[in-house]
Amino acid sequence: MGNDDRGDAELLAAGARGDAEAFGVLVRRHIRSATLLAAQLLGDRDDAEDVVQDAFTVVYDGVDRFDSARPFAPWLFGIVRRLAENRRARAARRLRLLRRWGKGTVAEPEPVHVEAGLLAGADMDLVRRTVMTLSPMQRACFELVTVRDLSPAEVGAMHGIAEATVRQHVFRARQALRQVLNPEGDGND
Amino acid sequence: MTDLFDTRRIPDDPAHWDSLAARVASGVHRGGFLRFAATPAAWAAALLLVTAAGLLVLAARGSDRPDIGRELAQALAPADYPGGSLVGTDGAPAVGELLLDAGLRGGDR
């Protein structure tokens, strides 16, 4: 990624003028967050990478629609969310058709569950049951902040929610898991 | 609420992100015509062109078909020489030819 000090808007404008290197820097700067977001929405690595490719294509083609006075990342993440939702809707329609016609085995994507390494030694069944009591967004925020080490601000931009909401989700998730890992704990966060 | 999935299958190292970013960026630039070609509008335009080309070919072949009218005229033409020579020609035969030919054939009077 290098140490490019240019802002996102500047990089995007340069890329639109044909500066491939500038656009590459912009992509590299946001590829991780965009891909993790798409992966959380789709549950599949290949689908996530396809959506990210499409999202940056939309960004490139739609540079005139970007308000340079506003931050770039939320705009990008909104495009990712929209494209991912479209793909999910198409997949859901295919799933309904497959079920209706009973063709083959339809594999469901696995739902969220917490990184096993974090909870080594714990009763995993209990942990899973605890995790499943959390809302999908609580689980997602917890994973991105605690496991992937993203900032609450960035996670908020990714999912289109306030940073404070992200912090709250993470806190609740940690609290629930702490009760499982350390039921006799001292209550410190 | 929309269900969300975990991201454990996503590698998380700088080399992976560098590689993916390079692929995505080059894919965007490689797009252009290829992106248009993959759109429904492009497929519709291609279908129209193929249809138009097919119609042109059919129209051209139609002009090569035998003139049914001419064939019918030939079939219905009089058996005698003067009458037969008048059918299928754009203009009347020369009088001299008719007289000469009639003489040679011992033609009808």
CSV table of N, CA and C in Angstrom, one decimal, chain A residues 20 23 27-28 31-32 35-36 39-43 45 49 53 56-57 60-61 85 88 109-113 115 136-137 139-140 143 148, chain B residues 1-32 35-36:
chain,number,residue,atom,x,y,z
A,20,ALA,N,-3.7,5.0,-13.1
A,20,ALA,CA,-4.0,3.6,-12.6
A,20,ALA,C,-3.3,3.4,-11.3
A,23,PHE,N,-5.4,4.8,-8.5
A,23,PHE,CA,-6.6,4.0,-8.3
A,23,PHE,C,-6.2,2.7,-7.5
A,27,VAL,N,-7.7,1.3,-4.0
A,27,VAL,CA,-8.2,-0.1,-3.9
A,27,VAL,C,-7.5,-0.8,-2.7
A,28,ARG,N,-6.2,-0.7,-2.7
A,28,ARG,CA,-5.5,-1.4,-1.6
A,28,ARG,C,-5.8,-0.9,-0.3
A,31,ILE,N,-9.5,-2.5,0.4
A,31,ILE,CA,-9.8,-3.8,-0.1
A,31,ILE,C,-10.1,-4.7,1.1
A,32,ARG,N,-9.4,-4.6,2.2
A,32,ARG,CA,-9.6,-5.5,3.3
A,32,ARG,C,-11.0,-5.3,3.9
A,35,THR,N,-13.8,-6.4,1.6
A,35,THR,CA,-13.9,-7.8,1.4
A,35,THR,C,-14.5,-8.5,2.7
A,36,LEU,N,-14.1,-8.0,3.8
A,36,LEU,CA,-14.6,-8.6,5.1
A,36,LEU,C,-16.1,-8.3,5.2
A,39,ALA,N,-17.9,-10.6,2.8
A,39,ALA,CA,-17.8,-11.9,3.3
A,39,ALA,C,-18.9,-12.1,4.4
A,40,GLN,N,-19.0,-11.1,5.3
A,40,GLN,CA,-20.0,-11.3,6.3
A,40,GLN,C,-21.4,-11.3,5.7
A,41,LEU,N,-21.6,-10.6,4.6
A,41,LEU,CA,-23.0,-10.6,4.0
A,41,LEU,C,-23.3,-11.8,3.2
A,42,LEU,N,-22.2,-12.4,2.6
A,42,LEU,CA,-22.4,-13.5,1.7
A,42,LEU,C,-22.0,-14.9,2.2
A,43,GLY,N,-21.0,-14.9,3.1
A,43,GLY,CA,-20.6,-16.2,3.6
A,43,GLY,C,-19.8,-17.0,2.7
A,45,ARG,N,-16.1,-16.8,0.2
A,45,ARG,CA,-15.0,-16.0,-0.2
A,45,ARG,C,-15.0,-15.6,-1.7
A,49,GLU,N,-15.3,-11.7,-3.1
A,49,GLU,CA,-14.3,-11.1,-4.0
A,49,GLU,C,-14.9,-10.6,-5.2
A,53,GLN,N,-14.9,-6.7,-6.5
A,53,GLN,CA,-14.5,-6.4,-7.9
A,53,GLN,C,-15.6,-5.5,-8.5
A,56,PHE,N,-15.8,-1.9,-6.9
A,56,PHE,CA,-14.8,-0.9,-7.3
A,56,PHE,C,-15.0,-0.5,-8.8
A,57,THR,N,-15.6,-1.4,-9.6
A,57,THR,CA,-16.0,-1.1,-10.9
A,57,THR,C,-17.1,0.0,-10.9
A,60,TYR,N,-15.5,3.2,-10.0
A,60,TYR,CA,-14.7,3.8,-11.1
A,60,TYR,C,-15.6,4.4,-12.1
A,61,ASP,N,-16.7,3.7,-12.5
A,61,ASP,CA,-17.6,4.2,-13.5
A,61,ASP,C,-18.5,5.3,-13.0
A,85,GLU,N,-26.5,-7.6,-1.2
A,85,GLU,CA,-27.9,-7.9,-1.1
A,85,GLU,C,-28.5,-8.4,-2.3
A,88,ARG,N,-27.4,-11.9,-2.7
A,88,ARG,CA,-28.1,-12.8,-1.8
A,88,ARG,C,-29.6,-13.0,-2.3
A,109,PRO,N,-25.2,-21.9,3.8
A,109,PRO,CA,-24.0,-21.3,4.3
A,109,PRO,C,-24.0,-21.4,5.8
A,110,GLU,N,-22.9,-21.5,6.4
A,110,GLU,CA,-22.8,-21.6,7.9
A,110,GLU,C,-23.0,-20.2,8.5
A,111,PRO,N,-23.7,-20.2,9.6
A,111,PRO,CA,-23.9,-18.9,10.2
A,111,PRO,C,-22.7,-18.5,11.0
A,112,VAL,N,-22.7,-17.3,11.5
A,112,VAL,CA,-21.6,-16.7,12.2
A,112,VAL,C,-21.3,-17.5,13.5
A,113,HIS,N,-20.1,-17.8,13.7
A,113,HIS,CA,-19.7,-18.2,15.1
A,113,HIS,C,-18.3,-17.8,15.4
A,115,GLU,N,-14.5,-17.1,16.5
A,115,GLU,CA,-13.2,-17.7,16.2
A,115,GLU,C,-12.9,-18.7,17.3
A,136,PRO,N,-27.3,-11.1,14.8
A,136,PRO,CA,-26.3,-11.2,13.8
A,136,PRO,C,-25.3,-10.0,13.8
A,137,MET,N,-25.9,-8.9,14.0
A,137,MET,CA,-25.0,-7.7,14.0
A,137,MET,C,-24.0,-7.7,15.2
A,139,ARG,N,-22.8,-10.3,16.6
A,139,ARG,CA,-21.7,-11.3,16.3
A,139,ARG,C,-20.8,-10.7,15.2
A,140,ALA,N,-21.4,-10.0,14.2
A,140,ALA,CA,-20.5,-9.4,13.1
A,140,ALA,C,-19.6,-8.4,13.7
A,143,GLU,N,-16.8,-9.9,15.8
A,143,GLU,CA,-15.8,-10.5,15.0
A,143,GLU,C,-14.9,-9.5,14.3
A,148,ARG,N,-10.8,-9.3,13.9
A,148,ARG,CA,-10.1,-8.7,12.7
A,148,ARG,C,-9.5,-7.4,13.1
B,1,MET,N,-33.9,-9.7,10.7
B,1,MET,CA,-32.6,-9.1,10.4
B,1,MET,C,-31.8,-10.0,9.5
B,2,THR,N,-31.1,-9.4,8.5
B,2,THR,CA,-30.3,-10.2,7.6
B,2,THR,C,-29.3,-11.0,8.4
B,3,ASP,N,-29.2,-12.3,8.1
B,3,ASP,CA,-28.1,-13.1,8.7
B,3,ASP,C,-26.8,-12.7,8.2
B,4,LEU,N,-25.8,-12.8,9.1
B,4,LEU,CA,-24.4,-12.4,8.7
B,4,LEU,C,-23.5,-13.6,9.0
B,5,PHE,N,-22.5,-13.7,8.2
B,5,PHE,CA,-21.6,-14.9,8.3
B,5,PHE,C,-20.2,-14.5,8.9
B,6,ASP,N,-19.5,-15.5,9.3
B,6,ASP,CA,-18.2,-15.2,9.8
B,6,ASP,C,-17.2,-15.1,8.6
B,7,THR,N,-16.1,-14.6,8.9
B,7,THR,CA,-15.1,-14.3,7.8
B,7,THR,C,-13.8,-15.2,8.0
B,8,ARG,N,-14.0,-16.3,8.7
B,8,ARG,CA,-12.8,-17.1,9.0
B,8,ARG,C,-12.1,-17.7,7.7
B,9,ARG,N,-12.9,-17.8,6.6
B,9,ARG,CA,-12.3,-18.3,5.4
B,9,ARG,C,-11.5,-17.3,4.6
B,10,ILE,N,-11.6,-16.1,5.1
B,10,ILE,CA,-10.8,-15.0,4.4
B,10,ILE,C,-9.4,-14.9,4.9
B,11,PRO,N,-8.4,-15.1,4.1
B,11,PRO,CA,-7.0,-15.0,4.6
B,11,PRO,C,-6.8,-13.5,5.0
B,12,ASP,N,-5.9,-13.3,6.0
B,12,ASP,CA,-5.8,-12.0,6.5
B,12,ASP,C,-4.3,-11.6,6.6
B,13,ASP,N,-3.6,-11.6,5.5
B,13,ASP,CA,-2.2,-11.2,5.5
B,13,ASP,C,-2.0,-10.2,4.4
B,14,PRO,N,-1.0,-9.3,4.6
B,14,PRO,CA,-0.7,-8.3,3.6
B,14,PRO,C,-0.5,-8.8,2.2
B,15,ALA,N,0.1,-9.9,2.0
B,15,ALA,CA,0.4,-10.4,0.7
B,15,ALA,C,-0.9,-10.8,0.0
B,16,HIS,N,-1.9,-11.3,0.8
B,16,HIS,CA,-3.2,-11.7,0.2
B,16,HIS,C,-3.9,-10.4,-0.3
B,17,TRP,N,-3.9,-9.4,0.6
B,17,TRP,CA,-4.6,-8.2,0.2
B,17,TRP,C,-3.9,-7.4,-0.9
B,18,ASP,N,-2.6,-7.5,-1.0
B,18,ASP,CA,-1.8,-6.9,-2.1
B,18,ASP,C,-2.3,-7.5,-3.4
B,19,SER,N,-2.3,-8.8,-3.4
B,19,SER,CA,-2.6,-9.6,-4.6
B,19,SER,C,-4.0,-9.3,-5.0
B,20,LEU,N,-5.0,-9.4,-4.1
B,20,LEU,CA,-6.4,-9.1,-4.4
B,20,LEU,C,-6.6,-7.7,-4.9
B,21,ALA,N,-5.9,-6.8,-4.3
B,21,ALA,CA,-6.1,-5.4,-4.7
B,21,ALA,C,-5.6,-5.2,-6.1
B,22,ALA,N,-4.5,-5.8,-6.4
B,22,ALA,CA,-3.9,-5.7,-7.8
B,22,ALA,C,-4.9,-6.3,-8.8
B,23,ARG,N,-5.4,-7.4,-8.4
B,23,ARG,CA,-6.4,-8.1,-9.3
B,23,ARG,C,-7.6,-7.3,-9.6
B,24,VAL,N,-8.1,-6.7,-8.5
B,24,VAL,CA,-9.3,-5.9,-8.6
B,24,VAL,C,-9.1,-4.6,-9.4
B,25,ALA,N,-8.0,-4.0,-9.1
B,25,ALA,CA,-7.7,-2.7,-9.8
B,25,ALA,C,-7.5,-3.0,-11.3
B,26,SER,N,-6.8,-4.1,-11.7
B,26,SER,CA,-6.5,-4.4,-13.1
B,26,SER,C,-7.8,-4.8,-13.7
B,27,GLY,N,-8.7,-5.5,-13.0
B,27,GLY,CA,-10.0,-5.9,-13.5
B,27,GLY,C,-10.9,-4.7,-13.9
B,28,VAL,N,-10.8,-3.7,-13.0
B,28,VAL,CA,-11.6,-2.4,-13.3
B,28,VAL,C,-11.1,-1.8,-14.6
B,29,HIS,N,-9.8,-1.7,-14.8
B,29,HIS,CA,-9.2,-1.0,-16.0
B,29,HIS,C,-9.4,-1.9,-17.2
B,30,ARG,N,-9.4,-3.2,-17.0
B,30,ARG,CA,-9.5,-4.1,-18.2
B,30,ARG,C,-11.0,-4.1,-18.6
B,31,GLY,N,-11.9,-3.6,-17.8
B,31,GLY,CA,-13.3,-3.6,-18.1
B,31,GLY,C,-13.7,-2.9,-19.4
B,32,GLY,N,-14.2,-1.7,-19.3
B,32,GLY,CA,-14.5,-0.9,-20.5
B,32,GLY,C,-15.4,-1.7,-21.4
B,35,ARG,N,-17.0,-4.8,-20.1
B,35,ARG,CA,-18.1,-4.6,-19.2
B,35,ARG,C,-19.4,-4.4,-20.0
B,36,PHE,N,-19.2,-3.5,-21.0
B,36,PHE,CA,-20.4,-3.3,-21.9
B,36,PHE,C,-20.9,-4.6,-22.5
